[in-house]
Short mmCIF file of C-alpha atoms and ligand atoms in Angstrom, two decimals:
data_model
loop_
_atom_site.label_atom_id
_atom_site.label_comp_id
_atom_site.label_asym_id
_atom_site.label_seq_id
_atom_site.Cartn_x
_atom_site.Cartn_y
_atom_site.Cartn_z
CA MET A 1 -15.68 -3.24 16.24
CA ARG A 2 -15.97 -3.26 12.48
CA GLY A 3 -19.48 -3.63 11.16
CA GLY A 4 -18.82 -4.40 7.51
CA PRO A 5 -16.45 -6.33 5.26
CA LEU A 6 -12.72 -5.66 5.28
CA ILE A 7 -11.07 -6.46 1.99
CA ALA A 8 -7.28 -6.78 2.03
CA ILE A 9 -5.48 -6.30 -1.27
CA ASP A 10 -1.75 -7.02 -1.30
CA GLY A 11 0.87 -7.57 -3.96
CA PRO A 12 4.01 -6.12 -5.54
CA ALA A 13 4.26 -2.77 -7.35
CA GLY A 14 2.35 -2.70 -10.62
CA ALA A 15 0.18 -5.76 -9.92
CA GLY A 16 -2.93 -3.55 -10.17
CA LYS A 17 -3.68 -2.96 -6.47
CA SER A 18 -4.70 0.70 -6.77
CA THR A 19 -6.99 0.25 -9.77
CA VAL A 20 -8.58 -2.91 -8.41
CA SER A 21 -9.01 -1.65 -4.84
CA ARG A 22 -10.59 1.59 -6.10
CA ALA A 23 -13.05 -0.29 -8.30
CA VAL A 24 -13.93 -2.82 -5.59
CA ALA A 25 -14.49 -0.03 -3.05
CA GLU A 26 -16.75 1.80 -5.48
CA ARG A 27 -18.80 -1.30 -6.25
CA LEU A 28 -19.33 -2.01 -2.54
CA GLY A 29 -19.80 1.61 -1.44
CA LEU A 30 -16.82 1.31 0.92
CA GLU A 31 -13.90 3.63 1.55
CA ARG A 32 -10.42 2.67 0.41
CA LEU A 33 -7.09 3.12 2.17
CA ASP A 34 -3.82 3.19 0.22
CA THR A 35 -1.26 2.23 2.88
CA GLY A 36 1.64 2.67 0.43
CA ALA A 37 0.76 6.37 0.39
CA MET A 38 1.34 6.44 4.17
CA TYR A 39 4.89 5.01 3.86
CA ARG A 40 5.51 7.35 0.93
CA SER A 41 4.36 10.38 2.96
CA VAL A 42 6.81 9.58 5.75
CA ALA A 43 9.61 9.16 3.16
CA TRP A 44 8.61 12.49 1.55
CA GLN A 45 8.78 14.30 4.90
CA ALA A 46 12.22 12.84 5.64
CA LEU A 47 13.55 14.08 2.28
CA GLN A 48 11.87 17.43 2.87
CA ASP A 49 13.53 17.78 6.28
CA GLY A 50 16.96 16.68 5.00
CA VAL A 51 16.74 13.57 7.18
CA ASP A 52 18.55 10.46 5.92
CA PRO A 53 15.77 7.89 5.19
CA ALA A 54 18.07 5.26 6.75
CA ASP A 55 18.24 7.20 10.06
CA GLY A 56 15.82 4.89 11.87
CA GLU A 57 15.27 7.02 14.94
CA ALA A 58 14.73 10.32 13.12
CA VAL A 59 12.32 8.75 10.62
CA ALA A 60 10.39 7.00 13.40
CA LYS A 61 9.93 10.40 15.00
CA ILE A 62 8.51 11.79 11.75
CA ALA A 63 6.02 8.89 11.58
CA ALA A 64 4.95 9.26 15.22
CA GLY A 65 4.35 12.99 14.88
CA ALA A 66 2.74 12.94 11.43
CA LEU A 67 -0.56 14.69 10.84
CA LEU A 68 -1.52 12.44 7.98
CA GLU A 69 -4.72 12.14 5.99
CA VAL A 70 -4.96 9.61 3.20
CA GLY A 71 -8.09 9.87 1.07
CA THR A 72 -8.67 11.10 -2.46
CA ARG A 73 -5.90 13.58 -1.64
CA VAL A 74 -2.93 12.84 0.60
CA VAL A 75 -2.15 15.57 3.13
CA MET A 76 1.02 15.33 5.20
CA ASN A 77 1.60 17.90 7.94
CA GLY A 78 -0.56 20.43 6.12
CA HIS A 79 0.97 19.86 2.65
CA ASP A 80 -0.97 18.30 -0.20
CA VAL A 81 1.54 15.64 -1.25
CA THR A 82 -0.77 13.67 -3.58
CA SER A 83 1.64 14.02 -6.53
CA ALA A 84 4.86 14.70 -4.60
CA ILE A 85 4.83 11.19 -3.06
CA ARG A 86 4.94 9.60 -6.56
CA THR A 87 8.28 11.09 -7.62
CA PRO A 88 11.29 8.81 -8.33
CA GLU A 89 13.10 10.34 -5.31
CA VAL A 90 10.35 9.20 -2.95
CA SER A 91 10.07 5.80 -4.68
CA ARG A 92 13.82 5.32 -4.12
CA ALA A 93 13.65 6.32 -0.45
CA VAL A 94 10.48 4.48 0.55
CA SER A 95 11.77 0.89 0.86
CA VAL A 96 14.20 1.73 3.67
CA VAL A 97 11.47 3.72 5.43
CA ALA A 98 9.05 0.78 5.09
CA ALA A 99 11.67 -1.58 6.55
CA ASN A 100 11.84 0.48 9.75
CA PRO A 101 10.00 -1.49 12.50
CA ALA A 102 9.06 1.63 14.50
CA VAL A 103 7.56 3.26 11.41
CA ARG A 104 5.59 0.10 10.64
CA ARG A 105 4.26 -0.15 14.21
CA GLU A 106 3.02 3.43 14.05
CA LEU A 107 1.43 3.18 10.60
CA VAL A 108 -0.16 -0.23 11.28
CA LYS A 109 -1.74 1.24 14.42
CA ARG A 110 -3.21 4.05 12.30
CA GLN A 111 -4.44 1.60 9.64
CA ARG A 112 -6.30 -0.42 12.28
CA ALA A 113 -7.81 2.75 13.74
CA TRP A 114 -8.94 3.79 10.24
CA ALA A 115 -10.86 0.52 9.78
CA ALA A 116 -12.24 0.54 13.33
CA ALA A 117 -13.76 3.97 12.73
CA ARG A 118 -15.60 2.74 9.62
CA ARG A 119 -17.94 -0.01 8.56
CA GLY A 120 -15.05 -1.95 7.03
CA GLY A 121 -13.25 -0.85 3.91
CA VAL A 122 -10.84 -1.82 1.18
CA VAL A 123 -7.21 -1.63 2.28
CA GLU A 124 -4.31 -2.08 -0.11
CA GLY A 125 -0.63 -2.64 0.68
CA ARG A 126 1.95 -5.36 1.20
CA ASP A 127 1.14 -6.84 4.63
CA ILE A 128 -2.59 -6.13 4.97
CA GLY A 129 -3.82 -9.75 4.90
CA SER A 130 -0.74 -11.17 6.62
CA VAL A 131 -0.16 -8.69 9.47
CA VAL A 132 -2.53 -5.71 9.67
CA PHE A 133 -5.88 -7.51 9.31
CA PRO A 134 -5.32 -11.26 9.69
CA ASP A 135 -9.10 -11.52 10.21
CA ALA A 136 -9.99 -9.71 6.95
CA THR A 137 -13.21 -10.85 5.26
CA VAL A 138 -11.40 -11.49 1.98
CA LYS A 139 -7.67 -11.49 1.28
CA VAL A 140 -6.48 -10.96 -2.25
CA PHE A 141 -2.87 -11.23 -3.39
CA LEU A 142 -2.48 -9.71 -6.85
CA THR A 143 0.39 -10.60 -9.13
CA ALA A 144 1.29 -9.86 -12.76
CA ALA A 145 4.09 -10.72 -15.15
CA PRO A 146 7.23 -8.61 -14.49
CA GLU A 147 7.06 -6.90 -17.93
CA GLU A 148 3.45 -5.91 -17.34
CA ARG A 149 4.21 -4.57 -13.86
CA ALA A 150 7.12 -2.50 -15.17
CA ARG A 151 4.91 -1.16 -17.98
CA ARG A 152 2.18 -0.12 -15.52
CA ARG A 153 4.68 1.63 -13.31
CA GLY A 154 6.54 3.09 -16.29
CA HIS A 155 5.44 6.65 -15.64
CA ASP A 156 7.11 6.92 -12.26
CA GLU A 157 9.67 4.14 -12.07
CA SER A 158 12.05 2.20 -14.32
CA ALA A 159 11.80 -1.59 -14.62
CA ASP A 160 15.04 -1.81 -12.63
CA GLY A 161 13.59 0.47 -9.96
CA VAL A 162 10.46 -1.67 -9.61
CA ALA A 163 12.54 -4.87 -9.47
CA ARG A 164 14.85 -3.36 -6.85
CA ARG A 165 11.94 -2.22 -4.69
CA ASP A 166 10.23 -5.62 -4.95
CA ARG A 167 13.46 -7.30 -3.89
CA LEU A 168 13.84 -5.01 -0.89
CA ASP A 169 10.16 -5.32 0.09
CA SER A 170 10.20 -9.13 -0.20
CA THR A 171 13.42 -9.79 1.69
CA ARG A 172 13.17 -7.32 4.59
CA PRO A 173 13.01 -8.98 8.02
CA VAL A 174 9.89 -7.10 9.21
CA SER A 175 6.56 -7.83 7.49
CA PRO A 176 8.02 -8.81 4.11
CA LEU A 177 5.75 -8.85 1.08
CA ILE A 178 4.28 -12.32 1.39
CA SER A 179 0.85 -13.75 0.64
CA ALA A 180 -1.22 -14.88 3.64
CA PRO A 181 -1.86 -18.63 3.58
CA ASP A 182 -5.60 -17.98 3.15
CA ALA A 183 -5.24 -15.30 0.43
CA HIS A 184 -6.74 -15.72 -3.03
CA ILE A 185 -3.87 -15.34 -5.49
CA LEU A 186 -4.95 -13.55 -8.64
CA ASP A 187 -2.74 -12.99 -11.70
CA THR A 188 -3.96 -9.83 -13.44
CA THR A 189 -1.74 -10.19 -16.54
CA GLY A 190 -3.82 -9.46 -19.64
CA ARG A 191 -7.09 -9.30 -17.70
CA SER A 192 -9.53 -6.39 -17.68
CA VAL A 193 -10.27 -4.46 -14.49
CA GLU A 194 -13.97 -5.47 -14.66
CA ASP A 195 -13.04 -9.12 -14.92
CA VAL A 196 -10.66 -8.94 -11.94
CA VAL A 197 -13.19 -7.00 -9.85
CA GLU A 198 -15.94 -9.58 -10.58
CA GLU A 199 -13.64 -12.34 -9.40
CA VAL A 200 -12.80 -10.51 -6.17
CA LEU A 201 -16.51 -9.84 -5.50
CA SER A 202 -17.29 -13.53 -6.05
CA TRP A 203 -15.14 -14.32 -2.98
CA LEU A 204 -17.21 -12.17 -0.64
O1 DC B 301 2.16 0.56 -3.00
P1 DC B 301 3.31 1.57 -3.14
O2 DC B 301 4.24 1.20 -4.26
O3 DC B 301 2.86 2.97 -3.19
O4 DC B 301 4.11 1.38 -1.78
C1 DC B 301 5.23 2.16 -1.46
C2 DC B 301 6.21 1.38 -0.61
O5 DC B 301 5.67 1.18 0.70
C3 DC B 301 6.58 0.00 -1.15
O6 DC B 301 7.93 0.00 -1.53
C4 DC B 301 6.39 -0.94 -0.02
C5 DC B 301 5.91 -0.13 1.13
N1 DC B 301 4.67 -0.65 1.73
C6 DC B 301 4.77 -1.51 2.77
O7 DC B 301 5.87 -1.89 3.14
N2 DC B 301 3.66 -1.95 3.40
C7 DC B 301 2.44 -1.58 2.99
N3 DC B 301 1.36 -2.02 3.63
C8 DC B 301 2.31 -0.69 1.89
C9 DC B 301 3.46 -0.25 1.26
#
């Protein structure tokens, strides 16, 4: 049983999830879990092993057997992949990996175990408020104007790449990117991190 607040932060790429979830976690003295890093780590391992990311069975096996730690550093099967999971190759491969139902089942199970072992936490992703923690204390769905999202992701992904990934993430049959009916929708366009964090904390 969780003893503290669970804050779910969802939204598309570049909406500000990482920055906002980090700042909220720091303010509350909670740990943060970046679930996108988990899907990215599985995609990285598939590429590393020469496995086709679309080979559902082989990729599910990688997820099930993964020794994965996601904290300040991301360690996958003994390799520090903190930067390697942010390359364009991984960004291109990750949507098909995240659409794999067996991979999602495995990673969602691990995300729930992560929270159960702690006094709550801040968890960011795409389906955290809708699927992983429907009973979260606060659900936040971040958005931002497309140009701003592309600019924020500019270092690792083109505007076309971000748009393509959003399309794939939003239209996949399993756990599509969708805001929970009880989520607070927050447009971060042109707003400071402090301002956004204050608003999230006001919902607690
Ligand atoms: O947040 P990110 O861009 O690092 O996420 C990488 C990919 O993982 C993204 O294309 C969608 C997917 N993802 C997901 O399907 N569910 C989550 N809870 C987190 C990420």
